[in-house]
Every structure is written in structure tokens, then in C-alpha cells.
Amino acid sequence: MTELCFAEFAKCLQRAMQPPNGDKDVIELLLGWITAMPSVVDKNGNPVHLAPSLISDLLNRKVDVPKAIKNACTTQKILTDANKHCEDQIIPYLNPIVSNDMFERMDKAIKADDVIATKKKKELADLLENGKEAEFLGQLLIYVINRENRISNFPVVSEDIPLLAEADYKCPICHVSLVEYVKNTPVKKYKVIKIFPEDTSAFASEFALIPRPKRIDSPANKMVLCRNHAKEYELEPTAKEYINLKKIKDRLAAAYSLRVDINDNTLEDEIQSVLYGLAGITDNTILEELPMEALRLDQKILPEKYLLKNDETARVLRYYNFINDLFSAMDRDGTGNFELIASEIKLAYKKLDNGLFSQDEIVNQLAEWIKNKSRVGDKNMRACHIVVAYFIQNCEVFHEISK
Ligand SMILES: [Zn+2]
């Protein structure tokens, strides 16, 4: 069970049911007793028919649970009825050899979910712990009916594009396409995961020997996977999978920087000149509060437009650590003050963010501004763009290294 939704619940239960346990059997078992209630009717007053197309769409998460059924599942009484239904119709027909596996999977999915209320989480955990399996299934069934079953189409977020480009817009494990076009809008078929998980407390033994990366949020610790593989990993990451993902990530990153910057041997030197140029900033500016969220490449940039210029932004992936290291070194040896530089860039941004320029134009103007400030020539223009992209793309890190 990879997610708390009706389809995942049904599939998880299906695997632990004695035959007959086909799709139709399981959906009818779970919903039939509700659709049989006289009060459960669609908007035309007809009973809800669990047709094969509905069953398959439900399991494939193409549709939500019909509204009439959802509406019936909003009372305290239905919870009691659900417990009884599970007690009589489900528990006796579970396959005893694998039913504990099923309960464990459900338990994990509940614990990993970040939408379910803490109180509800605890209620369900307590039921399971006290061996009240019928009640647990009943409560969970009504809960997942109330949750959204359909996979929603979220537009691609521009800040994910460097990671998508790195993976060539395909899941690196199963190679399915990570972006789909719905009415000309690119929509997410992926999830960005942290390769080293944010919270490893539940998998402490697996991760005991793996050093935690210094910056868990950095692009170096992130990658895009299809939803299924992302969920699989996030639900139960193992050391073995971690090592595999890390290997894939390194390979993708290396291949990508080759693709993007095949002739860019001098770019590092150019970035260095830009940063050292910026280090010359001496204005007695009052430091502004960081991070500069406003600079984030937000939804104002249409994703389809952004896809075209992802190469440039993606260079951040390659130069990210390099720029970080330079800034740290400058801070350390006193050749430059990161906060001052960042603050100046923020001020320049504020001046440009006057409603007259598009986000693209602001980025170009900022690059121009950096070029002038650092007194490098036009040949360093790309390096200036990379520095702008660095600030935009990594504002949380921006905050972090300024500490
Ligand atoms: Zn996949």
C-alpha cells in the first residue's frame, strides 16, 4: 500500500483475500453494502451501479469514489456499520497466511501519510495494536472513501525542471514519461524525492552506516521518479535502494553535465571571476532578511516556456557545489562577504520587480547587473546567468550558507 486512498486500500486488501478475489469481487465487497442502501442514489435518483468500467477506473485512480457513496460515509453510524460489515464479511475471508502482511502494509501507509490527522493516526494504530482488526479495517475503509482517489493533474513546477532535464524527463527506474501534456499544459507524473530521506528515524538500522548529507535539501540529494517508484522508496527506503538510487543519480548528473557543457572547460574560471568581481561590493547596505523567496522561479513563468530554456538553469546542478564552495571560501578568508553580495542582489531584484518586466527579463537584467558589478566582460555573460540561476534556484540553501 503506497498511499492512503481507496484504490490502494482495495488492492492491498485484495492480495490478502481468499478467492474469489478478482477486482469486481473486492470492489463489491467494499462498496456493495453502501450502494445497497436505499438512500445512496446518484443525482438522477438512481442507485449507484458498480459497473466494470467504474471498477477499473476506481482501481486505476482515474475517478474519485462516486459522490453518492462519499455522501453516505460522513456519519458516525456508518462507522459502526462498517465495523460490523468487516467483522462479518471480510475478516472471516482473509487468507490467514498473509493477512498480517496486509495489516502491516496498511499500518505503514498510515504512518507515512502526512495528510491524515495525528489523532486519527493514533486511533487506527491503537485499534491494530489491540487486535481490533475488523474495527481497524472498517474505520480505514470509511476514511479512504472520504479521501481523494483520483490522481490530480498538477502542473509542472519550474523549479523541478533542472531535475527533470537531468533525468531526461523519464523515470530512471522504469523509464515512463514524467511529464504529460493535458490541454497543452505539462502536468506532473513524477515526484521529487530526497535520496537520503529527510527523516530516517523509522529506518534507523538501514541508514545507520550511511552518512547523512550536509544539505538534505540540495539538488544533489534530490531526484525525480515516477509516482510509483517515488512512493515505494519513500514508504520504506532501504540501504540497498539508497545505494542504487545514489548510483543512478551520479550517473545521470555526470551524463547531463556532459550533454549541457561539453565545451565549457572555461566556465568555472569565468564564474570565479564573476564572484570575485562581486566580492568587491563595499556599499554599506543594511542587510535584508534572507531568504529571498520573491526571487524564486515561481509559477509566473509558464512551464511550457521554461522547458525551452532549461539547459541554462540546469547548469546550476553542475556548478552548484562549486559556487557554494567559492562563497564559503570567500567568507572564510575574508575576500568577500556572502550576505552583502546576496543583499545587493536582492536590492537589485527589488528595483527590477516593479511590474514592468517579465520574470525572464528580470533574470536577464540581473545577469547584466552582475556583469557590470563584477566588471567582467561580455564573454562571462553565461557565468553571470549561472550565478543568477544559483540565487534563484537555491533560496533555502541561500539562507543556510549565509548563517
Ligand atoms: Zn518508475
mmCIF file of C-alpha atoms and ligand atoms in Angstrom:
data_model
loop_
_atom_site.group_PDB
_atom_site.id
_atom_site.type_symbol
_atom_site.label_atom_id
_atom_site.label_comp_id
_atom_site.label_asym_id
_atom_site.label_seq_id
_atom_site.Cartn_x
_atom_site.Cartn_y
_atom_site.Cartn_z
ATOM 1 C CA MET A 1 0.000 0.000 0.000
ATOM 2 C CA THR A 2 1.765 3.112 -1.192
ATOM 3 C CA GLU A 3 -0.821 5.752 -0.402
ATOM 4 C CA LEU A 4 -3.929 6.319 1.675
ATOM 5 C CA CYS A 5 -6.599 6.242 -0.991
ATOM 6 C CA PHE A 6 -9.428 3.912 -1.879
ATOM 7 C CA ALA A 7 -7.622 2.187 -4.784
ATOM 8 C CA GLU A 8 -4.504 1.412 -2.758
ATOM 9 C CA PHE A 9 -6.581 0.175 0.147
ATOM 10 C CA ALA A 10 -8.626 -2.094 -2.142
ATOM 11 C CA LYS A 11 -5.526 -3.511 -3.838
ATOM 12 C CA CYS A 12 -3.809 -4.116 -0.536
ATOM 13 C CA LEU A 13 -6.850 -5.966 0.793
ATOM 14 C CA GLN A 14 -7.267 -7.892 -2.461
ATOM 15 C CA ARG A 15 -3.894 -9.565 -2.059
ATOM 16 C CA ALA A 16 -4.899 -10.879 1.355
ATOM 17 C CA MET A 17 -8.395 -12.149 0.492
ATOM 18 C CA GLN A 18 -9.295 -15.759 -0.144
ATOM 19 C CA PRO A 19 -10.722 -16.421 -3.633
ATOM 20 C CA PRO A 20 -12.890 -15.258 -5.273
ATOM 21 C CA ASN A 21 -10.844 -12.093 -5.053
ATOM 22 C CA GLY A 22 -10.993 -10.513 -8.502
ATOM 23 C CA ASP A 23 -11.318 -6.742 -8.936
ATOM 24 C CA LYS A 24 -15.108 -6.988 -9.114
ATOM 25 C CA ASP A 25 -15.328 -9.202 -6.019
ATOM 26 C CA VAL A 26 -13.225 -6.879 -3.923
ATOM 27 C CA ILE A 27 -14.883 -3.634 -5.006
ATOM 28 C CA GLU A 28 -18.319 -5.113 -4.465
ATOM 29 C CA LEU A 29 -17.255 -6.361 -1.073
ATOM 30 C CA LEU A 30 -16.029 -2.908 -0.106
ATOM 31 C CA LEU A 31 -18.723 -0.735 -1.646
ATOM 32 C CA GLY A 32 -21.683 -3.026 -2.361
ATOM 33 C CA TRP A 33 -23.103 -2.784 1.149
ATOM 34 C CA ILE A 34 -23.109 1.015 0.833
ATOM 35 C CA THR A 35 -24.599 1.187 -2.672
ATOM 36 C CA ALA A 36 -27.326 -1.202 -1.483
ATOM 37 C CA MET A 37 -28.624 1.416 0.938
ATOM 38 C CA PRO A 38 -31.852 2.952 -0.406
ATOM 39 C CA SER A 39 -30.591 6.440 0.398
ATOM 40 C CA VAL A 40 -27.488 6.062 -1.776
ATOM 41 C CA VAL A 41 -28.577 7.401 -5.160
ATOM 42 C CA ASP A 42 -26.932 9.481 -7.883
ATOM 43 C CA LYS A 43 -28.156 12.930 -8.857
ATOM 44 C CA ASN A 44 -30.878 11.409 -11.034
ATOM 45 C CA GLY A 45 -32.169 9.385 -8.136
ATOM 46 C CA ASN A 46 -30.798 6.066 -9.475
ATOM 47 C CA PRO A 47 -28.821 3.591 -7.390
ATOM 48 C CA VAL A 48 -25.073 3.581 -7.977
ATOM 49 C CA HIS A 49 -24.159 0.657 -10.216
ATOM 50 C CA LEU A 50 -20.675 -0.769 -9.726
ATOM 51 C CA ALA A 51 -20.100 -1.259 -13.446
ATOM 52 C CA PRO A 52 -16.867 -2.867 -14.714
ATOM 53 C CA SER A 53 -15.701 0.471 -16.148
ATOM 54 C CA LEU A 54 -16.229 2.175 -12.788
ATOM 55 C CA ILE A 55 -14.378 -0.620 -11.009
ATOM 56 C CA SER A 56 -11.409 -0.369 -13.328
ATOM 57 C CA ASP A 57 -11.357 3.446 -13.201
ATOM 58 C CA LEU A 58 -11.505 3.352 -9.418
ATOM 59 C CA LEU A 59 -8.603 0.927 -9.172
ATOM 60 C CA ASN A 60 -6.584 2.902 -11.721
ATOM 61 C CA ARG A 61 -7.307 6.077 -9.800
ATOM 62 C CA LYS A 62 -8.877 7.717 -12.826
ATOM 63 C CA VAL A 63 -12.004 8.658 -10.905
ATOM 64 C CA ASP A 64 -12.947 9.533 -7.382
ATOM 65 C CA VAL A 65 -15.316 7.347 -5.357
ATOM 66 C CA PRO A 66 -18.846 8.307 -6.569
ATOM 67 C CA LYS A 67 -20.294 11.232 -4.696
ATOM 68 C CA ALA A 68 -23.366 9.315 -3.560
ATOM 69 C CA ILE A 69 -21.135 6.799 -1.772
ATOM 70 C CA LYS A 70 -18.965 9.525 -0.283
ATOM 71 C CA ASN A 71 -22.003 11.355 0.984
ATOM 72 C CA ALA A 72 -23.191 8.215 2.754
ATOM 73 C CA CYS A 73 -19.838 7.914 4.510
ATOM 74 C CA THR A 74 -19.991 11.036 6.591
ATOM 75 C CA THR A 75 -21.844 9.891 9.704
ATOM 76 C CA GLN A 76 -20.913 8.225 12.965
ATOM 77 C CA LYS A 77 -23.439 5.485 12.216
ATOM 78 C CA ILE A 78 -21.689 4.419 9.030
ATOM 79 C CA LEU A 79 -18.541 3.809 11.068
ATOM 80 C CA THR A 80 -20.428 1.350 13.272
ATOM 81 C CA ASP A 81 -21.959 -0.300 10.213
ATOM 82 C CA ALA A 82 -18.542 -0.535 8.585
ATOM 83 C CA ASN A 83 -17.090 -2.296 11.615
ATOM 84 C CA LYS A 84 -19.893 -4.843 11.530
ATOM 85 C CA HIS A 85 -19.550 -5.324 7.771
ATOM 86 C CA CYS A 86 -15.825 -6.004 8.113
ATOM 87 C CA GLU A 87 -16.393 -8.316 11.085
ATOM 88 C CA ASP A 88 -18.917 -10.449 9.163
ATOM 89 C CA GLN A 89 -17.845 -10.194 5.535
ATOM 90 C CA ILE A 90 -14.108 -9.518 5.428
ATOM 91 C CA ILE A 91 -12.270 -10.859 8.466
ATOM 92 C CA PRO A 92 -13.546 -14.479 8.046
ATOM 93 C CA TYR A 93 -12.418 -14.495 4.409
ATOM 94 C CA LEU A 94 -8.913 -13.196 4.883
ATOM 95 C CA ASN A 95 -6.095 -15.500 3.911
ATOM 96 C CA PRO A 96 -4.540 -16.133 7.349
ATOM 97 C CA ILE A 97 -1.112 -16.810 5.857
ATOM 98 C CA VAL A 98 -0.670 -13.276 4.510
ATOM 99 C CA SER A 99 -3.206 -11.213 6.432
ATOM 100 C CA ASN A 100 -0.602 -9.944 8.889
ATOM 101 C CA ASP A 101 1.487 -8.677 5.985
ATOM 102 C CA MET A 102 -1.551 -6.756 4.833
ATOM 103 C CA PHE A 103 -2.147 -5.141 8.212
ATOM 104 C CA GLU A 104 1.491 -4.198 8.405
ATOM 105 C CA ARG A 105 1.400 -2.577 4.950
ATOM 106 C CA MET A 106 -1.691 -0.602 5.893
ATOM 107 C CA ASP A 107 -0.129 0.440 9.161
ATOM 108 C CA LYS A 108 2.988 1.698 7.371
ATOM 109 C CA ALA A 109 0.949 3.630 4.818
ATOM 110 C CA ILE A 110 -0.946 5.352 7.629
ATOM 111 C CA LYS A 111 2.240 6.217 9.475
ATOM 112 C CA ALA A 112 3.879 7.585 6.319
ATOM 113 C CA ASP A 113 0.912 9.736 5.314
ATOM 114 C CA ASP A 114 1.284 13.429 6.014
ATOM 115 C CA VAL A 115 -2.339 14.416 5.472
ATOM 116 C CA ILE A 116 -4.116 12.199 7.991
ATOM 117 C CA ALA A 117 -4.645 13.867 11.360
ATOM 118 C CA THR A 118 -2.356 12.758 14.189
ATOM 119 C CA LYS A 119 -5.394 11.858 16.256
ATOM 120 C CA LYS A 120 -6.807 9.611 13.538
ATOM 121 C CA LYS A 121 -3.385 8.033 13.054
ATOM 122 C CA LYS A 122 -3.250 7.174 16.717
ATOM 123 C CA GLU A 123 -6.813 5.847 16.768
ATOM 124 C CA LEU A 124 -6.052 3.465 13.929
ATOM 125 C CA ALA A 125 -2.725 2.393 15.410
ATOM 126 C CA ASP A 126 -4.395 1.660 18.746
ATOM 127 C CA LEU A 127 -7.074 -0.483 17.117
ATOM 128 C CA LEU A 128 -4.452 -2.549 15.372
ATOM 129 C CA GLU A 129 -2.330 -2.856 18.452
ATOM 130 C CA ASN A 130 -5.292 -4.095 20.467
ATOM 131 C CA GLY A 131 -6.166 -6.717 17.890
ATOM 132 C CA LYS A 132 -9.383 -4.979 16.831
ATOM 133 C CA GLU A 133 -8.819 -5.842 13.192
ATOM 134 C CA ALA A 134 -12.408 -5.567 11.994
ATOM 135 C CA GLU A 135 -12.742 -2.134 13.516
ATOM 136 C CA PHE A 136 -9.422 -1.097 12.038
ATOM 137 C CA LEU A 137 -10.491 -2.145 8.542
ATOM 138 C CA GLY A 138 -13.903 -0.522 8.942
ATOM 139 C CA GLN A 139 -12.504 2.817 10.102
ATOM 140 C CA LEU A 140 -9.845 2.778 7.417
ATOM 141 C CA LEU A 141 -12.351 1.904 4.683
ATOM 142 C CA ILE A 142 -14.579 4.854 5.563
ATOM 143 C CA TYR A 143 -11.543 7.076 5.862
ATOM 144 C CA VAL A 144 -10.163 6.224 2.404
ATOM 145 C CA ILE A 145 -13.605 6.633 0.849
ATOM 146 C CA ASN A 146 -13.544 10.179 2.177
ATOM 147 C CA ARG A 147 -10.092 10.856 0.724
ATOM 148 C CA GLU A 148 -9.459 11.844 -2.900
ATOM 149 C CA ASN A 149 -8.914 8.741 -5.014
ATOM 150 C CA ARG A 150 -8.204 10.348 -8.360
ATOM 151 C CA ILE A 151 -4.647 11.318 -9.158
ATOM 152 C CA SER A 152 -4.803 15.030 -9.752
ATOM 153 C CA ASN A 153 -3.028 16.791 -12.558
ATOM 154 C CA PHE A 154 -0.660 19.295 -11.057
ATOM 155 C CA PRO A 155 1.226 21.488 -13.489
ATOM 156 C CA VAL A 156 4.966 21.044 -13.668
ATOM 157 C CA VAL A 157 6.729 23.420 -11.299
ATOM 158 C CA SER A 158 9.578 25.284 -12.929
ATOM 159 C CA GLU A 159 11.968 24.652 -10.084
ATOM 160 C CA ASP A 160 11.726 20.915 -10.816
ATOM 161 C CA ILE A 161 12.872 21.366 -14.371
ATOM 162 C CA PRO A 162 16.618 21.004 -13.809
ATOM 163 C CA LEU A 163 15.966 17.663 -12.107
ATOM 164 C CA LEU A 164 13.588 16.607 -14.867
ATOM 165 C CA ALA A 165 16.084 17.576 -17.541
ATOM 166 C CA GLU A 166 18.783 15.666 -15.725
ATOM 167 C CA ALA A 167 16.584 12.535 -15.875
ATOM 168 C CA ASP A 168 15.685 13.317 -19.487
ATOM 169 C CA TYR A 169 12.029 13.551 -18.393
ATOM 170 C CA LYS A 170 11.862 9.800 -17.780
ATOM 171 C CA CYS A 171 11.732 7.763 -14.591
ATOM 172 C CA PRO A 172 15.291 6.468 -14.266
ATOM 173 C CA ILE A 173 13.981 3.140 -12.964
ATOM 174 C CA CYS A 174 11.060 2.227 -15.248
ATOM 175 C CA HIS A 175 11.538 4.848 -17.998
ATOM 176 C CA VAL A 176 7.932 6.058 -18.065
ATOM 177 C CA SER A 177 7.468 9.642 -19.121
ATOM 178 C CA LEU A 178 7.447 12.047 -16.179
ATOM 179 C CA VAL A 179 5.597 14.882 -17.863
ATOM 180 C CA GLU A 180 2.347 14.610 -19.736
ATOM 181 C CA TYR A 181 0.523 17.272 -21.661
ATOM 182 C CA VAL A 182 -3.079 17.879 -20.690
ATOM 183 C CA LYS A 183 -4.672 20.611 -22.789
ATOM 184 C CA ASN A 184 -1.210 21.936 -23.681
ATOM 185 C CA THR A 185 -0.179 22.209 -20.055
ATOM 186 C CA PRO A 186 2.635 19.982 -18.889
ATOM 187 C CA VAL A 187 1.448 18.087 -15.816
ATOM 188 C CA LYS A 188 3.371 16.222 -13.157
ATOM 189 C CA LYS A 189 3.660 12.473 -13.427
ATOM 190 C CA TYR A 190 6.576 12.472 -11.056
ATOM 191 C CA LYS A 191 7.601 13.188 -7.542
ATOM 192 C CA VAL A 192 10.808 14.774 -6.371
ATOM 193 C CA ILE A 193 12.350 12.565 -3.714
ATOM 194 C CA LYS A 194 15.196 13.046 -1.321
ATOM 195 C CA ILE A 195 17.751 10.326 -1.965
ATOM 196 C CA PHE A 196 18.859 10.378 1.641
ATOM 197 C CA PRO A 197 15.471 10.573 3.383
ATOM 198 C CA GLU A 198 14.605 13.596 5.455
ATOM 199 C CA ASP A 199 13.585 11.506 8.431
ATOM 200 C CA THR A 200 15.280 8.150 8.878
ATOM 201 C CA SER A 201 14.133 7.516 12.458
ATOM 202 C CA ALA A 202 11.788 4.737 11.335
ATOM 203 C CA PHE A 203 14.562 3.094 9.298
ATOM 204 C CA ALA A 204 17.432 3.779 11.658
ATOM 205 C CA SER A 205 19.042 0.370 11.263
ATOM 206 C CA GLU A 206 19.035 0.663 7.463
ATOM 207 C CA PHE A 207 20.677 4.054 7.459
ATOM 208 C CA ALA A 208 22.941 3.653 10.462
ATOM 209 C CA LEU A 209 26.093 3.299 8.378
ATOM 210 C CA ILE A 210 25.292 5.883 5.719
ATOM 211 C CA PRO A 211 26.473 9.408 6.449
ATOM 212 C CA ARG A 212 23.716 11.993 6.302
ATOM 213 C CA PRO A 213 24.439 14.617 3.619
ATOM 214 C CA LYS A 214 25.152 18.089 4.961
ATOM 215 C CA ARG A 215 22.412 19.666 2.889
ATOM 216 C CA ILE A 216 19.482 17.352 2.692
ATOM 217 C CA ASP A 217 17.554 19.853 0.540
ATOM 218 C CA SER A 218 20.259 20.427 -2.028
ATOM 219 C CA PRO A 219 19.675 19.355 -5.631
ATOM 220 C CA ALA A 220 22.497 16.854 -5.181
ATOM 221 C CA ASN A 221 20.268 14.905 -2.774
ATOM 222 C CA LYS A 222 17.166 15.118 -4.934
ATOM 223 C CA MET A 223 15.930 13.248 -7.954
ATOM 224 C CA VAL A 224 12.707 12.742 -9.874
ATOM 225 C CA LEU A 225 10.994 9.360 -10.006
ATOM 226 C CA CYS A 226 7.609 8.251 -11.306
ATOM 227 C CA ARG A 227 4.970 8.361 -8.593
ATOM 228 C CA ASN A 228 5.024 4.628 -8.003
ATOM 229 C CA HIS A 229 8.738 4.355 -7.569
ATOM 230 C CA ALA A 230 8.823 7.525 -5.506
ATOM 231 C CA LYS A 231 6.169 6.213 -3.153
ATOM 232 C CA GLU A 232 7.733 2.813 -2.929
ATOM 233 C CA TYR A 233 11.014 4.340 -1.857
ATOM 234 C CA GLU A 234 9.573 6.953 0.463
ATOM 235 C CA LEU A 235 7.418 4.428 2.239
ATOM 236 C CA GLU A 236 10.181 2.022 3.041
ATOM 237 C CA PRO A 237 13.639 3.134 1.983
ATOM 238 C CA THR A 238 16.368 0.548 2.413
ATOM 239 C CA ALA A 239 20.115 0.960 2.392
ATOM 240 C CA LYS A 240 20.310 -1.154 -0.742
ATOM 241 C CA GLU A 241 17.828 1.036 -2.598
ATOM 242 C CA TYR A 242 19.560 4.148 -1.355
ATOM 243 C CA ILE A 243 22.871 2.974 -2.776
ATOM 244 C CA ASN A 244 21.221 2.125 -6.059
ATOM 245 C CA LEU A 245 19.456 5.499 -6.334
ATOM 246 C CA LYS A 246 22.633 7.322 -5.437
ATOM 247 C CA LYS A 247 24.465 5.458 -8.192
ATOM 248 C CA ILE A 248 21.749 6.337 -10.699
ATOM 249 C CA LYS A 249 21.814 9.964 -9.604
ATOM 250 C CA ASP A 250 25.582 10.227 -10.025
ATOM 251 C CA ARG A 251 25.378 8.674 -13.452
ATOM 252 C CA LEU A 252 22.533 10.988 -14.525
ATOM 253 C CA ALA A 253 24.300 14.059 -13.217
ATOM 254 C CA ALA A 254 27.547 13.172 -14.937
ATOM 255 C CA ALA A 255 25.853 12.378 -18.237
ATOM 256 C CA TYR A 256 23.827 15.537 -18.051
ATOM 257 C CA SER A 257 26.683 17.894 -17.402
ATOM 258 C CA LEU A 258 28.465 16.325 -20.349
ATOM 259 C CA ARG A 259 25.417 16.954 -22.528
ATOM 260 C CA VAL A 260 24.990 20.515 -21.398
ATOM 261 C CA ASP A 261 28.515 21.718 -21.123
ATOM 262 C CA ILE A 262 30.526 19.667 -23.454
ATOM 263 C CA ASN A 263 32.710 22.623 -24.447
ATOM 264 C CA ASP A 264 32.623 24.522 -21.223
ATOM 265 C CA ASN A 265 36.016 23.938 -19.722
ATOM 266 C CA THR A 266 36.482 27.592 -19.036
ATOM 267 C CA LEU A 267 33.144 28.211 -17.387
ATOM 268 C CA GLU A 268 34.394 27.538 -13.864
ATOM 269 C CA ASP A 269 37.097 30.147 -14.291
ATOM 270 C CA GLU A 270 34.519 32.571 -15.567
ATOM 271 C CA ILE A 271 32.213 32.008 -12.623
ATOM 272 C CA GLN A 272 35.147 32.518 -10.324
ATOM 273 C CA SER A 273 35.905 35.878 -11.938
ATOM 274 C CA VAL A 274 32.276 36.894 -11.552
ATOM 275 C CA LEU A 275 32.189 36.003 -7.880
ATOM 276 C CA TYR A 276 35.495 37.659 -7.138
ATOM 277 C CA GLY A 277 34.211 40.676 -9.013
ATOM 278 C CA LEU A 278 31.119 40.707 -6.851
ATOM 279 C CA ALA A 279 33.290 40.417 -3.770
ATOM 280 C CA GLY A 280 34.350 43.958 -4.472
ATOM 281 C CA ILE A 281 30.958 45.227 -3.364
ATOM 282 C CA THR A 282 31.603 47.580 -0.477
ATOM 283 C CA ASP A 283 28.374 49.574 -0.150
ATOM 284 C CA ASN A 284 27.270 49.958 3.420
ATOM 285 C CA THR A 285 23.961 48.394 2.665
ATOM 286 C CA ILE A 286 21.699 47.431 5.541
ATOM 287 C CA LEU A 287 21.379 43.681 5.250
ATOM 288 C CA GLU A 288 17.976 42.450 4.241
ATOM 289 C CA GLU A 289 16.234 39.495 5.778
ATOM 290 C CA LEU A 290 17.010 36.274 3.902
ATOM 291 C CA PRO A 291 15.992 34.084 2.076
ATOM 292 C CA MET A 292 14.667 35.907 -0.918
ATOM 293 C CA GLU A 293 11.598 33.893 -1.671
ATOM 294 C CA ALA A 294 10.461 36.537 -4.105
ATOM 295 C CA LEU A 295 13.257 35.593 -6.421
ATOM 296 C CA ARG A 296 12.119 32.021 -6.748
ATOM 297 C CA LEU A 297 11.309 30.989 -10.271
ATOM 298 C CA ASP A 298 7.657 30.822 -9.470
ATOM 299 C CA GLN A 299 4.614 29.829 -11.453
ATOM 300 C CA LYS A 300 4.686 33.166 -13.222
ATOM 301 C CA ILE A 301 6.974 31.523 -15.737
ATOM 302 C CA LEU A 302 4.824 29.302 -17.867
ATOM 303 C CA PRO A 303 6.252 25.813 -17.621
ATOM 304 C CA GLU A 304 5.998 25.223 -21.362
ATOM 305 C CA LYS A 305 8.102 28.282 -21.968
ATOM 306 C CA TYR A 306 10.537 27.290 -19.338
ATOM 307 C CA LEU A 307 11.102 23.891 -20.874
ATOM 308 C CA LEU A 308 12.819 25.650 -23.745
ATOM 309 C CA LYS A 309 15.475 27.288 -21.640
ATOM 310 C CA ASN A 310 16.120 24.601 -19.125
ATOM 311 C CA ASP A 311 19.677 23.985 -20.248
ATOM 312 C CA GLU A 312 20.881 27.217 -18.825
ATOM 313 C CA THR A 313 19.190 26.742 -15.474
ATOM 314 C CA ALA A 314 20.275 23.160 -15.331
ATOM 315 C CA ARG A 315 23.873 24.305 -15.272
ATOM 316 C CA VAL A 316 23.173 25.185 -11.688
ATOM 317 C CA LEU A 317 23.160 21.500 -10.977
ATOM 318 C CA ARG A 318 26.689 21.228 -12.180
ATOM 319 C CA TYR A 319 28.016 24.436 -10.682
ATOM 320 C CA TYR A 320 26.010 24.399 -7.521
ATOM 321 C CA ASN A 321 28.675 22.963 -5.263
ATOM 322 C CA PHE A 322 31.383 24.887 -6.991
ATOM 323 C CA ILE A 323 29.627 28.183 -6.294
ATOM 324 C CA ASN A 324 28.850 27.114 -2.745
ATOM 325 C CA ASP A 325 32.479 26.275 -2.119
ATOM 326 C CA LEU A 326 33.648 29.568 -3.576
ATOM 327 C CA PHE A 327 31.286 31.525 -1.387
ATOM 328 C CA SER A 328 32.325 29.583 1.693
ATOM 329 C CA ALA A 329 35.984 30.117 0.883
ATOM 330 C CA MET A 330 35.427 33.843 0.332
ATOM 331 C CA ASP A 331 33.598 34.136 3.628
ATOM 332 C CA ARG A 332 36.285 32.195 5.400
ATOM 333 C CA ASP A 333 39.334 34.014 4.082
ATOM 334 C CA GLY A 334 37.638 37.378 4.170
ATOM 335 C CA THR A 335 37.884 38.063 0.423
ATOM 336 C CA GLY A 336 34.135 38.510 0.171
ATOM 337 C CA ASN A 337 31.015 38.757 2.261
ATOM 338 C CA PHE A 338 28.284 36.463 1.088
ATOM 339 C CA GLU A 339 25.488 38.227 2.949
ATOM 340 C CA LEU A 340 26.467 41.530 1.474
ATOM 341 C CA ILE A 341 26.544 40.158 -2.050
ATOM 342 C CA ALA A 342 23.222 38.410 -1.545
ATOM 343 C CA SER A 343 21.680 41.524 -0.109
ATOM 344 C CA GLU A 344 22.867 43.602 -3.050
ATOM 345 C CA ILE A 345 21.406 41.121 -5.481
ATOM 346 C CA LYS A 346 18.142 41.237 -3.599
ATOM 347 C CA LEU A 347 18.062 45.017 -3.776
ATOM 348 C CA ALA A 348 18.763 44.905 -7.493
ATOM 349 C CA TYR A 349 15.961 42.410 -7.860
ATOM 350 C CA LYS A 350 13.554 44.594 -5.910
ATOM 351 C CA LYS A 351 14.262 47.508 -8.200
ATOM 352 C CA LEU A 352 13.568 45.346 -11.220
ATOM 353 C CA ASP A 353 10.445 43.771 -9.773
ATOM 354 C CA ASN A 354 8.331 46.821 -10.487
ATOM 355 C CA GLY A 355 5.687 45.163 -12.590
ATOM 356 C CA LEU A 356 7.237 46.357 -15.838
ATOM 357 C CA PHE A 357 9.396 43.327 -16.530
ATOM 358 C CA SER A 358 8.578 39.693 -17.039
ATOM 359 C CA GLN A 359 10.388 37.145 -14.865
ATOM 360 C CA ASP A 360 12.585 36.310 -17.856
ATOM 361 C CA GLU A 361 13.521 39.927 -18.354
ATOM 362 C CA ILE A 362 14.339 40.303 -14.684
ATOM 363 C CA VAL A 363 16.690 37.334 -14.903
ATOM 364 C CA ASN A 364 18.413 38.873 -17.934
ATOM 365 C CA GLN A 365 18.674 42.252 -16.271
ATOM 366 C CA LEU A 366 20.085 40.714 -13.113
ATOM 367 C CA ALA A 367 22.714 38.889 -15.154
ATOM 368 C CA GLU A 368 23.561 42.179 -16.811
ATOM 369 C CA TRP A 369 23.742 43.859 -13.417
ATOM 370 C CA ILE A 370 26.072 41.156 -12.097
ATOM 371 C CA LYS A 371 28.243 41.542 -15.163
ATOM 372 C CA ASN A 372 28.585 45.281 -14.566
ATOM 373 C CA LYS A 373 29.110 44.971 -10.827
ATOM 374 C CA SER A 374 31.777 42.340 -11.177
ATOM 375 C CA ARG A 375 33.377 44.205 -14.073
ATOM 376 C CA VAL A 376 33.680 41.149 -16.224
ATOM 377 C CA GLY A 377 33.239 41.351 -19.968
ATOM 378 C CA ASP A 378 30.503 40.058 -22.223
ATOM 379 C CA LYS A 379 32.313 36.772 -22.580
ATOM 380 C CA ASN A 380 31.398 35.998 -18.966
ATOM 381 C CA MET A 381 27.711 36.555 -19.605
ATOM 382 C CA ARG A 382 26.855 32.882 -19.280
ATOM 383 C CA ALA A 383 28.687 32.721 -15.988
ATOM 384 C CA CYS A 384 26.619 35.692 -14.806
ATOM 385 C CA HIS A 385 23.450 33.836 -15.754
ATOM 386 C CA ILE A 386 24.579 30.827 -13.796
ATOM 387 C CA VAL A 387 25.165 32.977 -10.738
ATOM 388 C CA VAL A 388 21.652 34.436 -11.089
ATOM 389 C CA ALA A 389 20.215 30.953 -11.501
ATOM 390 C CA TYR A 390 22.117 29.843 -8.422
ATOM 391 C CA PHE A 391 20.470 32.501 -6.305
ATOM 392 C CA ILE A 392 17.048 31.842 -7.725
ATOM 393 C CA GLN A 393 17.113 28.121 -7.589
ATOM 394 C CA ASN A 394 18.510 27.650 -4.147
ATOM 395 C CA CYS A 395 16.974 30.196 -1.883
ATOM 396 C CA GLU A 396 16.640 27.801 1.038
ATOM 397 C CA VAL A 397 20.284 26.907 0.694
ATOM 398 C CA PHE A 398 20.975 30.531 0.213
ATOM 399 C CA HIS A 399 19.624 31.035 3.675
ATOM 400 C CA GLU A 400 21.582 28.156 5.034
ATOM 401 C CA ILE A 401 25.036 29.119 3.804
ATOM 402 C CA SER A 402 24.537 32.691 4.908
ATOM 403 C CA LYS A 403 24.344 31.593 8.532
HETATM 404 ZN ZN ZN B 1 9.257 4.412 -12.249
#
